[in-house]
mmCIF file of C-alpha atoms in Angstrom:
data_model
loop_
_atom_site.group_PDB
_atom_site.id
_atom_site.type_symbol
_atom_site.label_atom_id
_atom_site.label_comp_id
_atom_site.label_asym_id
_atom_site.label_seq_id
_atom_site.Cartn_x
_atom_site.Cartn_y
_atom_site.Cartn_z
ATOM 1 C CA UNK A 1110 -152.663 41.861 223.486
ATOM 2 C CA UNK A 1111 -154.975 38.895 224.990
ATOM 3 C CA UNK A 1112 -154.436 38.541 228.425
ATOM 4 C CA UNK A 1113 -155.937 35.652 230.928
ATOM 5 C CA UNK A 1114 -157.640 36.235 234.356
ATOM 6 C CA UNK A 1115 -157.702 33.312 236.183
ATOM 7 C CA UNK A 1116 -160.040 34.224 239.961
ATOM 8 C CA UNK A 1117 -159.859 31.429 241.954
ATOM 9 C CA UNK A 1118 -162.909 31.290 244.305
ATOM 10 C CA UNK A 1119 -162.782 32.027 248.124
ATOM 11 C CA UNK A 1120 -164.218 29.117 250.327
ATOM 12 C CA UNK A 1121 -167.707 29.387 251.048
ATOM 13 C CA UNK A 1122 -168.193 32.351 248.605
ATOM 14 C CA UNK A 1123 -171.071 30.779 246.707
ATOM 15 C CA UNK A 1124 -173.937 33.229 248.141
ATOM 16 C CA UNK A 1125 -171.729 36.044 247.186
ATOM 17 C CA UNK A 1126 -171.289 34.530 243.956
ATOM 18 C CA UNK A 1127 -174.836 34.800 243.165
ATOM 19 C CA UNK A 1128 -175.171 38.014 244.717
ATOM 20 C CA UNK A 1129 -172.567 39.847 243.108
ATOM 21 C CA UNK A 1130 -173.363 37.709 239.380
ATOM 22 C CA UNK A 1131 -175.438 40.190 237.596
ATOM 23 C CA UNK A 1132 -172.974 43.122 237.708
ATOM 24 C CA UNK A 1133 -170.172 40.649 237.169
ATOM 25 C CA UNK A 1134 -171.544 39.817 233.835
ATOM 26 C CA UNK A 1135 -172.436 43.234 232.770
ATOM 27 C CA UNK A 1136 -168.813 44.171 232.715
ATOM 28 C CA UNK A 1137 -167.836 41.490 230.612
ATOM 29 C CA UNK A 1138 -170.625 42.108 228.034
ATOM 30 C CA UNK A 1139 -169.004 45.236 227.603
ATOM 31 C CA UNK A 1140 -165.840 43.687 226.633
ATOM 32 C CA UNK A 1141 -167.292 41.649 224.092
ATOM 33 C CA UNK A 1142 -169.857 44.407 222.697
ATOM 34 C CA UNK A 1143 -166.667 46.121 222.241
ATOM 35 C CA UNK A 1144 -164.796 43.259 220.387
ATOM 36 C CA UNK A 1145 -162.245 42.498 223.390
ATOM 37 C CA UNK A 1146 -163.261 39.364 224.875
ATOM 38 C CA UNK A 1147 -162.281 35.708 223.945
ATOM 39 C CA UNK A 1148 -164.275 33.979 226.425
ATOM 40 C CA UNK A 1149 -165.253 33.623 229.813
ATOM 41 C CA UNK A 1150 -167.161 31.640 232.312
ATOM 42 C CA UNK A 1151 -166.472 29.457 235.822
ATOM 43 C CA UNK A 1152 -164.995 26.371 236.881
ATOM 44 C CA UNK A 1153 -167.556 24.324 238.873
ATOM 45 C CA UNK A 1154 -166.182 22.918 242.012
ATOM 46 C CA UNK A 1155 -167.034 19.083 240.568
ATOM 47 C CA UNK A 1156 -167.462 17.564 237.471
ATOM 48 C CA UNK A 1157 -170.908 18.687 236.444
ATOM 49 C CA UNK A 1158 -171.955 21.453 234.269
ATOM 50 C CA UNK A 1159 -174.264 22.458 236.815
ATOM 51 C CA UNK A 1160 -172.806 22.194 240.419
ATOM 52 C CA UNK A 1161 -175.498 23.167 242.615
ATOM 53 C CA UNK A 1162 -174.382 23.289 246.419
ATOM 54 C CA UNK A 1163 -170.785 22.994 245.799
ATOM 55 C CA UNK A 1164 -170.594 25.916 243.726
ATOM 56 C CA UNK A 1165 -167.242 27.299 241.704
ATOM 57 C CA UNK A 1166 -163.460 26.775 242.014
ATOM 58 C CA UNK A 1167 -162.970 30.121 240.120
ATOM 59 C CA UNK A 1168 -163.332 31.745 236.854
ATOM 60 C CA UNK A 1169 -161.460 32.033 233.500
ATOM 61 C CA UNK A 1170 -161.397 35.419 231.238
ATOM 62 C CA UNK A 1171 -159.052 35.924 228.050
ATOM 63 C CA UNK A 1172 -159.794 39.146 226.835
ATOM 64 C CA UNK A 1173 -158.162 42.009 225.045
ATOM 65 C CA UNK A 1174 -156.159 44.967 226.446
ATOM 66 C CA UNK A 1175 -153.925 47.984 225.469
ATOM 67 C CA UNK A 1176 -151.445 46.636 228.540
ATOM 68 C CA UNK A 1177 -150.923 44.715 231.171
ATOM 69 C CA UNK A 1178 -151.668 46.839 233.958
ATOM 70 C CA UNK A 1179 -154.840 47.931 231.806
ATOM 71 C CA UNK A 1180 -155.533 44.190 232.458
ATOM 72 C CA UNK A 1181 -154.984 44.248 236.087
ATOM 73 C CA UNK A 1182 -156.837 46.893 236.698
ATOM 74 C CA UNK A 1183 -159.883 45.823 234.987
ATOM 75 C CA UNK A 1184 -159.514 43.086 237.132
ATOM 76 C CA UNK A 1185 -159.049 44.272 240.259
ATOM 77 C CA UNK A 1186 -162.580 46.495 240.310
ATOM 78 C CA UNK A 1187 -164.455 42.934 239.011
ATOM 79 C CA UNK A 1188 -167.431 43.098 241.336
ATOM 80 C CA UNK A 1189 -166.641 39.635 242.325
ATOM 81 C CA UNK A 1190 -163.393 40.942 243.916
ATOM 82 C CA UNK A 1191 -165.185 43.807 245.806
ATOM 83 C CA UNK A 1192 -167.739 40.850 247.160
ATOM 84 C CA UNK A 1193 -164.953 38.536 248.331
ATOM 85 C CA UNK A 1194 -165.595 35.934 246.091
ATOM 86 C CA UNK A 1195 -161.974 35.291 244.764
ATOM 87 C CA UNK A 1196 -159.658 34.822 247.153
ATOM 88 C CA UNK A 1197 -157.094 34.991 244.698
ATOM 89 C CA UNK A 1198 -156.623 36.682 241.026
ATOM 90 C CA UNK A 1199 -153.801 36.175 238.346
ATOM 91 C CA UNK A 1200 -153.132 37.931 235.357
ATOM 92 C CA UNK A 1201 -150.933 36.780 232.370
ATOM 93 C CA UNK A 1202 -150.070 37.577 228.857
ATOM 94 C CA UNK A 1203 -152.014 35.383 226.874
ATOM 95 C CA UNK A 1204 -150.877 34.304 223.087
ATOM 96 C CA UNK A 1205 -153.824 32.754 221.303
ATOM 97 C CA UNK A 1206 -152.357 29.914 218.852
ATOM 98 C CA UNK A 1207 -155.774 27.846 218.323
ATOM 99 C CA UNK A 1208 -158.218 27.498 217.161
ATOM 100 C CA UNK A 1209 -156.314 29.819 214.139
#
């Protein structure tokens, strides 16, 4: 089943961000080598595709796993969690209707 992780950014957590970024995104190009993820990338804090100074809001992941808690777990030992860059993190079912 898809499920969506929705990290919404800590205040000031842009250095971390950036620290933290490389082993972030190894993790989730092992989810899609292995077929599992749907997408992924951050929010940026205003309405540019490049935010510069003022950084992220959070980040969105919809990706495949056996469970729920499988899903939790895989996000709760995201490097960006360890570095204190989300403040918060949700997980939810996800049910894919579009694009079919």
């Amino acid at each position: 089943m898809l499920y969506a992780i929705v990290g919404e950014d800590a205040a000031g957590s842009l250095e971390r961000r950036l620290s933290a970024r490389p082993v972030h995104l190894e993790r989730l190009k092992a989810l899609q080598e292995a077929g599992r993820l749907v997408l992924a990338g951050p929010c940026p804090a205003v309405d540019s595709p490049d935010p510069g100074p003022a950084g992220f809001s959070g980040s969105l992941i919809v990706a495949e796993f056996p469970s729920l808690a499988d899903a939790q777990a895989w996000a709760d030992a995201d490097p960006y969690v360890a570095a204190g860059v989300y403040a918060r993190v949700s997980v939810k079912p996800f049910k894919k209707v579009l694009p079919a």
